Amino acid sequence: MSSTNTEANAEGCAGPSISDYCDAAAETVEKFDRFNELLNTNAPIALTPKRCVWSLNKAKLYRYTPVVPEDQLKPVPLLLVFAIMNRPYVLDLRPGHSYVEYMLRHGYDVYLLDWGIPGPEDKDMKFDDYALEYLPRVVRKLKSITGAEEFSMLGWCLGALISTLYAALRPNDGLKNLILLTAPLDFEDKSVGGFVKWVSDPKFNADRIAETFGNVPGEMIDAGAKMLKPVENYFGTYIGLWERLDDPGSTQAWHAMNTWVRDIIPMAGAAYRQLINEFYKENRLMEGTAVIRGEKVDLSKLRAAVLNVIAEADHITPPCQSERIMDKIGGDDHTVLRVRGGHIGIMAGRGAEKNTWPHIDEWLAARST
Amino acid sequence: MSDKATFDPFDPTGMMKSMRDKGMEAWAKAMTEMVGTDAYSEATGQMLDTWLKTSAPFRDMTQKLISQTLAEVNLPSREDVTRLAERFTNLEMRLDDLDAKFDECLKLLRERVGAE
């Protein structure tokens, strides 16, 4: 308590003194500074040691430095494939809370495919290129480095769509285990709301968007994703941050996630057009009419063991978009894991280490021998 | 935004916070419902398309002007740089193909040495 306050109280004045008001104002200014810093700076993220082992155009393949002795590494390497319109380091968000770190500790040889940021010269890249030009080359390199004939692949969001296309079209490439995370594959139900409803409207013209921009700006995709839950994304998150400013653990997590959210990248125009027209509007993958580089995608040819991880509160990929694939794929080792949480939260949220990662590890460990 | 505070008539700040949270919750629900309607999908699709259509002539004009200016001052245009980048990517693919063949040769060699 300041001397002014003591004097005031000695004079018998009740209530806060001017000094108290000044202290409160200074505290609020300090809080604003901290708030502003968290909003506009980047947190230290993606710090797990790794090295680039392959690159082609903007794509890079990283190998994370194993943390267990070589002889204790699981013999089946794990390849992580993330979406094409966000940065993949959400899988290695921050030290102490990183899926990559977790899997390394559990003895996996972890590889991450970063698709990179498409430039104007990549505007004609389609899912055909991602699934049948880049991914087979990545797999070849991975097999050549590890000497393994089999590998596991984890695809998240559009990375799961690319992984599924690859797995169905190249079933003999050695893919042993396929983990699909919040995979947008089935767009039959247009009434579920969100993206599928918006883009299925006849007035939504994906061709014109791609023609106009070349690559679809990240800001546009980001705004679309945020508009699915506008109040939460434009107001709620900031109010929540303000109220938790005194909790370092919570603000650290928020800062890391905000750093990832702010790092938006464009999406190759042709891939966007294909995603909207062929997958979202015509549901070609599930209808069995998808053709990739002249090859018909037959899901029954996908023979790898499949773990399908569905986020129950996912508003970007509602559960119904990931469920029906299990009836269409071949092979006989299929598992569905339902996790409480949202599209990103199930893997990068605070509960992921308890609710998601151990289940994936348990399933994969039994099949990585 | 959940209503964590219990009702306390002697805590006006807590009551205001609780009211704000309830208001936000209702607002969030209403907005999420609104963006899920057919009318919203139609309106956003229409607005976006109209904007892209009407702004196209201006964009074309600007692009043409920039290309002409760059040509006048002997500087490469975006198209020139893009074409060059495409050639680099093709070269990289060739290199990757060579790398694959090299790896295959090494593998065969190791197998032969191992067999002997």
GROMACS .gro file of C-alpha atoms in nm:
model
  485
    1MET     CA    1   0.000   0.000   0.000
    2SER     CA    2   0.142   0.342  -0.089
    3SER     CA    3   0.206   0.622   0.154
    4THR     CA    4  -0.070   0.835  -0.004
    5ASN     CA    5  -0.318   0.563   0.072
    6THR     CA    6  -0.200   0.531   0.431
    7GLU     CA    7  -0.238   0.906   0.475
    8ALA     CA    8  -0.579   0.903   0.325
    9ASN     CA    9  -0.689   0.622   0.549
   10ALA     CA   10  -0.542   0.799   0.849
   11GLU     CA   11  -0.760   1.097   0.763
   12GLY     CA   12  -1.052   0.862   0.776
   13CYS     CA   13  -1.137   0.863   0.403
   14ALA     CA   14  -1.294   0.535   0.297
   15GLY     CA   15  -1.240   0.372  -0.046
   16PRO     CA   16  -0.949   0.370  -0.285
   17SER     CA   17  -0.709   0.660  -0.304
   18ILE     CA   18  -0.567   0.834  -0.613
   19SER     CA   19  -0.260   0.618  -0.577
   20ASP     CA   20  -0.472   0.304  -0.599
   21TYR     CA   21  -0.628   0.434  -0.919
   22CYS     CA   22  -0.282   0.509  -1.060
   23ASP     CA   23  -0.165   0.157  -0.970
   24ALA     CA   24  -0.470   0.006  -1.134
   25ALA     CA   25  -0.417   0.218  -1.446
   26ALA     CA   26  -0.050   0.117  -1.465
   27GLU     CA   27  -0.149  -0.246  -1.426
   28THR     CA   28  -0.403  -0.217  -1.707
   29VAL     CA   29  -0.148  -0.050  -1.936
   30GLU     CA   30   0.095  -0.329  -1.858
   31LYS     CA   31  -0.177  -0.583  -1.937
   32PHE     CA   32  -0.246  -0.410  -2.269
   33ASP     CA   33   0.124  -0.424  -2.355
   34ARG     CA   34   0.135  -0.794  -2.282
   35PHE     CA   35  -0.188  -0.849  -2.479
   36ASN     CA   36  -0.053  -0.656  -2.775
   37GLU     CA   37   0.276  -0.847  -2.762
   38LEU     CA   38   0.095  -1.181  -2.768
   39LEU     CA   39  -0.115  -1.070  -3.063
   40ASN     CA   40   0.163  -0.934  -3.278
   41THR     CA   41   0.475  -1.137  -3.208
   42ASN     CA   42   0.573  -1.490  -3.297
   43ALA     CA   43   0.619  -1.752  -3.028
   44PRO     CA   44   0.919  -1.985  -3.047
   45ILE     CA   45   0.767  -2.284  -3.225
   46ALA     CA   46   0.876  -2.587  -3.432
   47LEU     CA   47   1.198  -2.623  -3.236
   48THR     CA   48   1.246  -3.001  -3.245
   49PRO     CA   49   1.581  -3.064  -3.419
   50LYS     CA   50   1.544  -3.179  -3.779
   51ARG     CA   51   1.726  -3.172  -4.108
   52CYS     CA   52   1.609  -3.143  -4.465
   53VAL     CA   53   1.674  -3.470  -4.650
   54TRP     CA   54   1.495  -3.401  -4.978
   55SER     CA   55   1.345  -3.108  -5.163
   56LEU     CA   56   1.163  -3.049  -5.486
   57ASN     CA   57   1.028  -2.713  -5.595
   58LYS     CA   58   0.880  -2.573  -5.269
   59ALA     CA   59   0.832  -2.911  -5.101
   60LYS     CA   60   1.077  -3.031  -4.838
   61LEU     CA   61   1.110  -3.356  -4.650
   62TYR     CA   62   1.248  -3.327  -4.299
   63ARG     CA   63   1.383  -3.602  -4.078
   64TYR     CA   64   1.357  -3.533  -3.706
   65THR     CA   65   1.660  -3.632  -3.504
   66PRO     CA   66   1.570  -3.952  -3.319
   67VAL     CA   67   1.592  -3.933  -2.940
   68VAL     CA   68   1.622  -4.306  -2.876
   69PRO     CA   69   1.927  -4.514  -2.978
   70GLU     CA   70   1.917  -4.632  -3.341
   71ASP     CA   71   1.870  -4.996  -3.239
   72GLN     CA   72   1.559  -4.905  -3.040
   73LEU     CA   73   1.393  -4.716  -3.327
   74LYS     CA   74   1.075  -4.874  -3.457
   75PRO     CA   75   1.155  -5.038  -3.791
   76VAL     CA   76   0.862  -4.876  -3.975
   77PRO     CA   77   0.923  -4.502  -4.029
   78LEU     CA   78   0.640  -4.253  -3.991
   79LEU     CA   79   0.569  -3.990  -4.257
   80LEU     CA   80   0.357  -3.689  -4.158
   81VAL     CA   81   0.161  -3.519  -4.436
   82PHE     CA   82  -0.021  -3.199  -4.353
   83ALA     CA   83  -0.266  -2.986  -4.552
   84ILE     CA   84  -0.157  -2.768  -4.844
   85MET     CA   85  -0.305  -2.437  -4.723
   86ASN     CA   86  -0.149  -2.419  -4.375
   87ARG     CA   87   0.199  -2.460  -4.232
   88PRO     CA   88   0.279  -2.813  -4.110
   89TYR     CA   89   0.464  -2.714  -3.794
   90VAL     CA   90   0.139  -2.735  -3.600
   91LEU     CA   91   0.253  -3.095  -3.557
   92ASP     CA   92   0.557  -2.965  -3.370
   93LEU     CA   93   0.398  -2.665  -3.207
   94ARG     CA   94   0.606  -2.590  -2.899
   95PRO     CA   95   0.863  -2.765  -2.681
   96GLY     CA   96   0.689  -2.977  -2.422
   97HIS     CA   97   0.371  -2.988  -2.628
   98SER     CA   98   0.457  -3.131  -2.966
   99TYR     CA   99   0.320  -3.439  -3.139
  100VAL     CA  100   0.652  -3.488  -3.318
  101GLU     CA  101   0.840  -3.473  -2.986
  102TYR     CA  102   0.594  -3.724  -2.837
  103MET     CA  103   0.637  -3.974  -3.121
  104LEU     CA  104   1.017  -3.937  -3.115
  105ARG     CA  105   1.014  -4.016  -2.742
  106HIS     CA  106   0.814  -4.328  -2.821
  107GLY     CA  107   1.080  -4.454  -3.060
  108TYR     CA  108   0.945  -4.356  -3.403
  109ASP     CA  109   1.162  -4.244  -3.691
  110VAL     CA  110   0.960  -3.934  -3.784
  111TYR     CA  111   0.959  -3.757  -4.122
  112LEU     CA  112   0.759  -3.446  -4.206
  113LEU     CA  113   0.658  -3.338  -4.554
  114ASP     CA  114   0.629  -2.961  -4.586
  115TRP     CA  115   0.453  -2.869  -4.912
  116GLY     CA  116   0.593  -2.517  -4.890
  117ILE     CA  117   0.437  -2.192  -5.006
  118PRO     CA  118   0.317  -2.204  -5.368
  119GLY     CA  119   0.442  -1.927  -5.595
  120PRO     CA  120   0.272  -1.794  -5.911
  121GLU     CA  121   0.448  -2.068  -6.109
  122ASP     CA  122   0.263  -2.334  -5.904
  123LYS     CA  123  -0.087  -2.213  -5.984
  124ASP     CA  124  -0.152  -2.515  -6.207
  125MET     CA  125  -0.064  -2.771  -5.940
  126LYS     CA  126  -0.348  -3.013  -5.870
  127PHE     CA  127  -0.410  -3.300  -5.632
  128ASP     CA  128  -0.281  -3.515  -5.918
  129ASP     CA  129   0.062  -3.358  -5.870
  130TYR     CA  130   0.060  -3.380  -5.492
  131ALA     CA  131  -0.056  -3.743  -5.484
  132LEU     CA  132   0.124  -3.889  -5.784
  133GLU     CA  133   0.423  -3.664  -5.852
  134TYR     CA  134   0.548  -3.544  -5.516
  135LEU     CA  135   0.434  -3.810  -5.269
  136PRO     CA  136   0.581  -4.110  -5.459
  137ARG     CA  137   0.915  -3.925  -5.481
  138VAL     CA  138   0.902  -3.852  -5.106
  139VAL     CA  139   0.826  -4.218  -5.034
  140ARG     CA  140   1.112  -4.331  -5.255
  141LYS     CA  141   1.355  -4.102  -5.072
  142LEU     CA  142   1.223  -4.205  -4.732
  143LYS     CA  143   1.269  -4.572  -4.819
  144SER     CA  144   1.615  -4.509  -4.957
  145ILE     CA  145   1.725  -4.326  -4.639
  146THR     CA  146   1.578  -4.572  -4.391
  147GLY     CA  147   1.630  -4.890  -4.591
  148ALA     CA  148   1.278  -4.989  -4.486
  149GLU     CA  149   1.043  -5.146  -4.736
  150GLU     CA  150   0.733  -5.042  -4.541
  151PHE     CA  151   0.626  -4.713  -4.387
  152SER     CA  152   0.337  -4.551  -4.201
  153MET     CA  153   0.171  -4.230  -4.311
  154LEU     CA  154  -0.032  -3.981  -4.113
  155GLY     CA  155  -0.241  -3.740  -4.320
  156TRP     CA  156  -0.421  -3.450  -4.159
  157CYS     CA  157  -0.705  -3.250  -4.317
  158LEU     CA  158  -0.631  -3.210  -4.691
  159GLY     CA  159  -0.313  -3.407  -4.622
  160ALA     CA  160  -0.547  -3.697  -4.543
  161LEU     CA  161  -0.721  -3.652  -4.877
  162ILE     CA  162  -0.385  -3.657  -5.059
  163SER     CA  163  -0.274  -3.959  -4.853
  164THR     CA  164  -0.597  -4.144  -4.934
  165LEU     CA  165  -0.560  -4.077  -5.307
  166TYR     CA  166  -0.201  -4.198  -5.295
  167ALA     CA  167  -0.285  -4.505  -5.086
  168ALA     CA  168  -0.560  -4.610  -5.326
  169LEU     CA  169  -0.357  -4.544  -5.640
  170ARG     CA  170  -0.022  -4.688  -5.524
  171PRO     CA  171  -0.120  -4.978  -5.295
  172ASN     CA  172   0.206  -5.163  -5.364
  173ASP     CA  173   0.444  -4.884  -5.263
  174GLY     CA  174   0.490  -5.022  -4.911
  175LEU     CA  175   0.232  -4.823  -4.718
  176LYS     CA  176   0.166  -5.037  -4.412
  177ASN     CA  177  -0.036  -4.808  -4.187
  178LEU     CA  178  -0.246  -4.507  -4.277
  179ILE     CA  179  -0.370  -4.265  -4.013
  180LEU     CA  180  -0.637  -4.024  -4.131
  181LEU     CA  181  -0.693  -3.721  -3.912
  182THR     CA  182  -1.010  -3.515  -3.959
  183ALA     CA  183  -1.016  -3.625  -4.322
  184PRO     CA  184  -1.251  -3.437  -4.560
  185LEU     CA  185  -1.342  -3.717  -4.799
  186ASP     CA  186  -1.720  -3.748  -4.826
  187PHE     CA  187  -1.927  -3.446  -4.927
  188GLU     CA  188  -2.260  -3.613  -4.991
  189ASP     CA  189  -2.441  -3.434  -4.710
  190LYS     CA  190  -2.460  -3.072  -4.821
  191SER     CA  191  -2.692  -2.978  -4.536
  192VAL     CA  192  -2.427  -3.026  -4.270
  193GLY     CA  193  -2.334  -2.659  -4.309
  194GLY     CA  194  -1.996  -2.489  -4.323
  195PHE     CA  195  -1.772  -2.505  -4.629
  196VAL     CA  196  -1.967  -2.775  -4.810
  197LYS     CA  197  -2.285  -2.568  -4.795
  198TRP     CA  198  -2.116  -2.245  -4.902
  199VAL     CA  199  -1.922  -2.384  -5.195
  200SER     CA  200  -2.206  -2.604  -5.318
  201ASP     CA  201  -2.422  -2.302  -5.387
  202PRO     CA  202  -2.447  -2.259  -5.767
  203LYS     CA  203  -2.345  -1.894  -5.728
  204PHE     CA  204  -2.009  -1.990  -5.576
  205ASN     CA  205  -1.770  -1.986  -5.870
  206ALA     CA  206  -1.438  -2.153  -5.783
  207ASP     CA  207  -1.320  -2.125  -6.144
  208ARG     CA  208  -1.349  -1.748  -6.140
  209ILE     CA  209  -1.166  -1.726  -5.805
  210ALA     CA  210  -0.876  -1.936  -5.937
  211GLU     CA  211  -0.869  -1.747  -6.269
  212THR     CA  212  -0.864  -1.412  -6.090
  213PHE     CA  213  -0.600  -1.481  -5.829
  214GLY     CA  214  -0.390  -1.760  -5.977
  215ASN     CA  215  -0.324  -1.896  -5.632
  216VAL     CA  216  -0.608  -1.843  -5.387
  217PRO     CA  217  -0.489  -1.593  -5.124
  218GLY     CA  218  -0.437  -1.731  -4.774
  219GLU     CA  219  -0.631  -1.438  -4.631
  220MET     CA  220  -0.938  -1.550  -4.824
  221ILE     CA  221  -0.914  -1.909  -4.700
  222ASP     CA  222  -0.845  -1.787  -4.347
  223ALA     CA  223  -1.148  -1.555  -4.352
  224GLY     CA  224  -1.364  -1.842  -4.476
  225ALA     CA  225  -1.248  -2.068  -4.195
  226LYS     CA  226  -1.302  -1.796  -3.937
  227MET     CA  227  -1.649  -1.714  -4.066
  228LEU     CA  228  -1.762  -2.067  -3.979
  229LYS     CA  229  -1.766  -1.949  -3.616
  230PRO     CA  230  -1.739  -1.572  -3.646
  231VAL     CA  231  -1.803  -1.465  -3.287
  232GLU     CA  232  -1.564  -1.720  -3.136
  233ASN     CA  233  -1.287  -1.644  -3.388
  234TYR     CA  234  -1.314  -1.267  -3.409
  235PHE     CA  235  -1.408  -1.186  -3.047
  236GLY     CA  236  -1.420  -1.484  -2.812
  237THR     CA  237  -1.059  -1.586  -2.853
  238TYR     CA  238  -0.934  -1.236  -2.766
  239ILE     CA  239  -1.168  -1.195  -2.469
  240GLY     CA  240  -1.051  -1.535  -2.345
  241LEU     CA  241  -0.688  -1.430  -2.383
  242TRP     CA  242  -0.748  -1.106  -2.192
  243GLU     CA  243  -0.900  -1.297  -1.903
  244ARG     CA  244  -0.618  -1.551  -1.890
  245LEU     CA  245  -0.330  -1.304  -1.919
  246ASP     CA  246  -0.214  -1.385  -1.567
  247ASP     CA  247  -0.185  -1.757  -1.644
  248PRO     CA  248   0.155  -1.808  -1.814
  249GLY     CA  249   0.082  -2.168  -1.921
  250SER     CA  250  -0.238  -2.069  -2.091
  251THR     CA  251  -0.099  -1.759  -2.263
  252GLN     CA  252   0.203  -1.954  -2.385
  253ALA     CA  253  -0.027  -2.209  -2.549
  254TRP     CA  254  -0.242  -1.932  -2.699
  255HIS     CA  255   0.063  -1.747  -2.830
  256ALA     CA  256   0.201  -2.058  -3.002
  257MET     CA  257  -0.135  -2.136  -3.161
  258ASN     CA  258  -0.184  -1.774  -3.270
  259THR     CA  259   0.161  -1.776  -3.429
  260TRP     CA  260   0.052  -2.074  -3.638
  261VAL     CA  261  -0.290  -1.927  -3.719
  262ARG     CA  262  -0.136  -1.597  -3.837
  263ASP     CA  263   0.107  -1.776  -4.068
  264ILE     CA  264  -0.132  -1.809  -4.359
  265ILE     CA  265  -0.028  -1.923  -4.707
  266PRO     CA  266  -0.201  -1.930  -5.045
  267MET     CA  267  -0.338  -2.244  -5.205
  268ALA     CA  268  -0.247  -2.347  -5.559
  269GLY     CA  269  -0.532  -2.228  -5.784
  270ALA     CA  270  -0.581  -2.553  -5.978
  271ALA     CA  271  -0.587  -2.757  -5.656
  272TYR     CA  272  -0.848  -2.521  -5.511
  273ARG     CA  273  -1.063  -2.547  -5.822
  274GLN     CA  274  -1.033  -2.927  -5.817
  275LEU     CA  275  -1.113  -2.945  -5.446
  276ILE     CA  276  -1.430  -2.739  -5.481
  277ASN     CA  277  -1.558  -2.870  -5.813
  278GLU     CA  278  -1.459  -3.237  -5.811
  279PHE     CA  279  -1.456  -3.320  -5.442
  280TYR     CA  280  -1.690  -3.078  -5.260
  281LYS     CA  281  -1.952  -3.029  -5.532
  282GLU     CA  282  -1.943  -3.364  -5.718
  283ASN     CA  283  -1.817  -3.588  -5.435
  284ARG     CA  284  -1.614  -3.782  -5.690
  285LEU     CA  285  -1.397  -3.972  -5.442
  286MET     CA  286  -1.691  -4.138  -5.271
  287GLU     CA  287  -1.892  -4.174  -5.591
  288GLY     CA  288  -1.601  -4.367  -5.743
  289THR     CA  289  -1.566  -4.123  -6.033
  290ALA     CA  290  -1.244  -3.949  -5.928
  291VAL     CA  291  -0.973  -3.970  -6.190
  292ILE     CA  292  -0.619  -3.867  -6.100
  293ARG     CA  293  -0.369  -3.840  -6.385
  294GLY     CA  294  -0.589  -4.064  -6.595
  295GLU     CA  295  -0.616  -4.330  -6.324
  296LYS     CA  296  -0.950  -4.405  -6.165
  297VAL     CA  297  -0.936  -4.388  -5.785
  298ASP     CA  298  -1.067  -4.718  -5.654
  299LEU     CA  299  -1.084  -4.700  -5.276
  300SER     CA  300  -1.118  -5.078  -5.247
  301LYS     CA  301  -0.755  -5.100  -5.360
  302LEU     CA  302  -0.643  -4.921  -5.042
  303ARG     CA  303  -0.513  -5.216  -4.840
  304ALA     CA  304  -0.309  -5.053  -4.562
  305ALA     CA  305  -0.426  -5.076  -4.202
  306VAL     CA  306  -0.633  -4.761  -4.141
  307LEU     CA  307  -0.690  -4.558  -3.826
  308ASN     CA  308  -0.954  -4.294  -3.890
  309VAL     CA  309  -0.940  -4.021  -3.624
  310ILE     CA  310  -1.259  -3.816  -3.612
  311ALA     CA  311  -1.301  -3.496  -3.409
  312GLU     CA  312  -1.652  -3.493  -3.270
  313ALA     CA  313  -1.680  -3.113  -3.255
  314ASP     CA  314  -1.512  -3.045  -3.589
  315HIS     CA  315  -1.684  -2.760  -3.775
  316ILE     CA  316  -1.430  -2.756  -4.060
  317THR     CA  317  -1.454  -3.127  -4.140
  318PRO     CA  318  -1.777  -3.246  -3.975
  319PRO     CA  319  -1.759  -3.614  -3.869
  320CYS     CA  320  -1.994  -3.724  -4.149
  321GLN     CA  321  -1.726  -3.625  -4.403
  322SER     CA  322  -1.482  -3.880  -4.260
  323GLU     CA  323  -1.703  -4.171  -4.161
  324ARG     CA  324  -1.822  -4.344  -4.480
  325ILE     CA  325  -1.471  -4.405  -4.617
  326MET     CA  326  -1.441  -4.704  -4.384
  327ASP     CA  327  -1.708  -4.892  -4.583
  328LYS     CA  328  -1.534  -4.826  -4.913
  329ILE     CA  329  -1.171  -4.911  -4.849
  330GLY     CA  330  -1.013  -5.252  -4.891
  331GLY     CA  331  -0.807  -5.443  -4.635
  332ASP     CA  332  -0.944  -5.577  -4.310
  333ASP     CA  333  -0.767  -5.377  -4.040
  334HIS     CA  334  -0.983  -5.068  -3.989
  335THR     CA  335  -1.020  -4.867  -3.668
  336VAL     CA  336  -1.219  -4.553  -3.596
  337LEU     CA  337  -1.113  -4.330  -3.310
  338ARG     CA  338  -1.354  -4.059  -3.203
  339VAL     CA  339  -1.202  -3.779  -2.999
  340ARG     CA  340  -1.380  -3.494  -2.824
  341GLY     CA  341  -1.254  -3.171  -2.971
  342GLY     CA  342  -1.221  -2.962  -3.283
  343HIS     CA  343  -1.034  -2.982  -3.613
  344ILE     CA  344  -0.700  -2.861  -3.480
  345GLY     CA  345  -0.760  -2.897  -3.106
  346ILE     CA  346  -0.756  -3.278  -3.106
  347MET     CA  347  -0.389  -3.278  -3.213
  348ALA     CA  348  -0.256  -2.943  -3.097
  349GLY     CA  349  -0.485  -2.851  -2.808
  350ARG     CA  350  -0.396  -2.886  -2.443
  351GLY     CA  351  -0.580  -3.217  -2.408
  352ALA     CA  352  -0.411  -3.383  -2.708
  353GLU     CA  353  -0.134  -3.541  -2.503
  354LYS     CA  354  -0.394  -3.729  -2.299
  355ASN     CA  355  -0.683  -3.782  -2.537
  356THR     CA  356  -0.533  -3.832  -2.883
  357TRP     CA  357  -0.160  -3.897  -2.904
  358PRO     CA  358  -0.148  -4.206  -2.676
  359HIS     CA  359  -0.428  -4.373  -2.875
  360ILE     CA  360  -0.249  -4.311  -3.205
  361ASP     CA  361   0.076  -4.437  -3.054
  362GLU     CA  362  -0.091  -4.748  -2.914
  363TRP     CA  363  -0.252  -4.832  -3.248
  364LEU     CA  364   0.062  -4.759  -3.449
  365ALA     CA  365   0.310  -4.926  -3.213
  366ALA     CA  366   0.124  -5.257  -3.250
  367ARG     CA  367   0.162  -5.228  -3.628
  368SER     CA  368   0.515  -5.089  -3.648
  369THR     CA  369   0.704  -5.414  -3.597
  370MET     CA  370  -1.761  -1.829  -2.252
  371SER     CA  371  -1.929  -2.073  -2.021
  372ASP     CA  372  -2.115  -1.947  -1.721
  373LYS     CA  373  -1.865  -2.036  -1.453
  374ALA     CA  374  -1.971  -1.776  -1.194
  375THR     CA  375  -2.250  -1.862  -0.959
  376PHE     CA  376  -2.509  -1.596  -0.881
  377ASP     CA  377  -2.391  -1.354  -0.613
  378PRO     CA  378  -2.600  -1.036  -0.563
  379PHE     CA  379  -2.310  -0.864  -0.385
  380ASP     CA  380  -2.069  -0.909  -0.676
  381PRO     CA  381  -2.179  -0.669  -0.952
  382THR     CA  382  -1.863  -0.734  -1.161
  383GLY     CA  383  -1.924  -1.108  -1.156
  384MET     CA  384  -2.285  -1.054  -1.253
  385MET     CA  385  -2.185  -0.829  -1.543
  386LYS     CA  386  -1.930  -1.085  -1.659
  387SER     CA  387  -2.188  -1.359  -1.640
  388MET     CA  388  -2.432  -1.145  -1.840
  389ARG     CA  389  -2.164  -1.070  -2.099
  390ASP     CA  390  -2.079  -1.441  -2.131
  391LYS     CA  391  -2.444  -1.531  -2.176
  392GLY     CA  392  -2.482  -1.253  -2.435
  393MET     CA  393  -2.174  -1.374  -2.624
  394GLU     CA  394  -2.297  -1.730  -2.617
  395ALA     CA  395  -2.634  -1.630  -2.762
  396TRP     CA  396  -2.469  -1.408  -3.022
  397ALA     CA  397  -2.224  -1.684  -3.123
  398LYS     CA  398  -2.508  -1.932  -3.160
  399ALA     CA  399  -2.716  -1.689  -3.366
  400MET     CA  400  -2.422  -1.605  -3.595
  401THR     CA  401  -2.324  -1.970  -3.644
  402GLU     CA  402  -2.685  -2.047  -3.738
  403MET     CA  403  -2.697  -1.746  -3.970
  404VAL     CA  404  -2.382  -1.843  -4.163
  405GLY     CA  405  -2.529  -2.191  -4.203
  406THR     CA  406  -2.839  -2.073  -4.390
  407ASP     CA  407  -2.901  -2.105  -4.763
  408ALA     CA  408  -2.953  -1.730  -4.785
  409TYR     CA  409  -2.605  -1.662  -4.646
  410SER     CA  410  -2.442  -1.911  -4.886
  411GLU     CA  411  -2.625  -1.757  -5.180
  412ALA     CA  412  -2.550  -1.399  -5.076
  413THR     CA  413  -2.176  -1.455  -5.020
  414GLY     CA  414  -2.143  -1.656  -5.342
  415GLN     CA  415  -2.322  -1.384  -5.536
  416MET     CA  416  -2.128  -1.095  -5.379
  417LEU     CA  417  -1.790  -1.261  -5.435
  418ASP     CA  418  -1.872  -1.345  -5.796
  419THR     CA  419  -2.004  -0.996  -5.871
  420TRP     CA  420  -1.692  -0.837  -5.722
  421LEU     CA  421  -1.461  -1.064  -5.921
  422LYS     CA  422  -1.659  -1.001  -6.242
  423THR     CA  423  -1.676  -0.624  -6.209
  424SER     CA  424  -1.316  -0.580  -6.103
  425ALA     CA  425  -1.179  -0.801  -6.383
  426PRO     CA  426  -1.152  -0.525  -6.652
  427PHE     CA  427  -0.958  -0.299  -6.413
  428ARG     CA  428  -0.727  -0.580  -6.314
  429ASP     CA  429  -0.663  -0.672  -6.677
  430MET     CA  430  -0.592  -0.309  -6.762
  431THR     CA  431  -0.347  -0.272  -6.472
  432GLN     CA  432  -0.171  -0.594  -6.563
  433LYS     CA  433  -0.137  -0.491  -6.926
  434LEU     CA  434  -0.002  -0.151  -6.827
  435ILE     CA  435   0.254  -0.301  -6.589
  436SER     CA  436   0.367  -0.557  -6.849
  437GLN     CA  437   0.409  -0.283  -7.112
  438THR     CA  438   0.601  -0.061  -6.871
  439LEU     CA  439   0.834  -0.345  -6.770
  440ALA     CA  440   0.895  -0.430  -7.136
  441GLU     CA  441   0.975  -0.064  -7.211
  442VAL     CA  442   1.241  -0.052  -6.941
  443ASN     CA  443   1.381  -0.396  -7.032
  444LEU     CA  444   1.275  -0.567  -6.711
  445PRO     CA  445   1.130  -0.917  -6.694
  446SER     CA  446   0.758  -0.946  -6.627
  447ARG     CA  447   0.595  -1.184  -6.379
  448GLU     CA  448   0.524  -1.422  -6.667
  449ASP     CA  449   0.893  -1.428  -6.761
  450VAL     CA  450   0.997  -1.508  -6.402
  451THR     CA  451   0.722  -1.769  -6.371
  452ARG     CA  452   0.837  -1.943  -6.690
  453LEU     CA  453   1.191  -1.949  -6.557
  454ALA     CA  454   1.076  -2.093  -6.224
  455GLU     CA  455   0.884  -2.366  -6.409
  456ARG     CA  456   1.202  -2.460  -6.595
  457PHE     CA  457   1.389  -2.481  -6.264
  458THR     CA  458   1.124  -2.715  -6.126
  459ASN     CA  459   1.155  -2.936  -6.435
  460LEU     CA  460   1.531  -2.945  -6.386
  461GLU     CA  461   1.484  -3.037  -6.020
  462MET     CA  462   1.258  -3.324  -6.124
  463ARG     CA  463   1.523  -3.451  -6.364
  464LEU     CA  464   1.778  -3.433  -6.083
  465ASP     CA  465   1.543  -3.623  -5.854
  466ASP     CA  466   1.500  -3.890  -6.122
  467LEU     CA  467   1.880  -3.919  -6.145
  468ASP     CA  468   1.900  -3.938  -5.766
  469ALA     CA  469   1.649  -4.224  -5.773
  470LYS     CA  470   1.855  -4.413  -6.034
  471PHE     CA  471   2.171  -4.350  -5.835
  472ASP     CA  472   2.009  -4.485  -5.518
  473GLU     CA  473   1.894  -4.793  -5.711
  474CYS     CA  474   2.248  -4.855  -5.843
  475LEU     CA  475   2.389  -4.821  -5.491
  476LYS     CA  476   2.132  -5.067  -5.359
  477LEU     CA  477   2.215  -5.323  -5.629
  478LEU     CA  478   2.585  -5.278  -5.568
  479ARG     CA  479   2.542  -5.332  -5.192
  480GLU     CA  480   2.334  -5.642  -5.256
  481ARG     CA  481   2.600  -5.782  -5.493
  482VAL     CA  482   2.882  -5.706  -5.249
  483GLY     CA  483   2.678  -5.862  -4.968
  484ALA     CA  484   2.616  -6.175  -5.179
  485GLU     CA  485   2.989  -6.214  -5.251
   0.00000   0.00000   0.00000
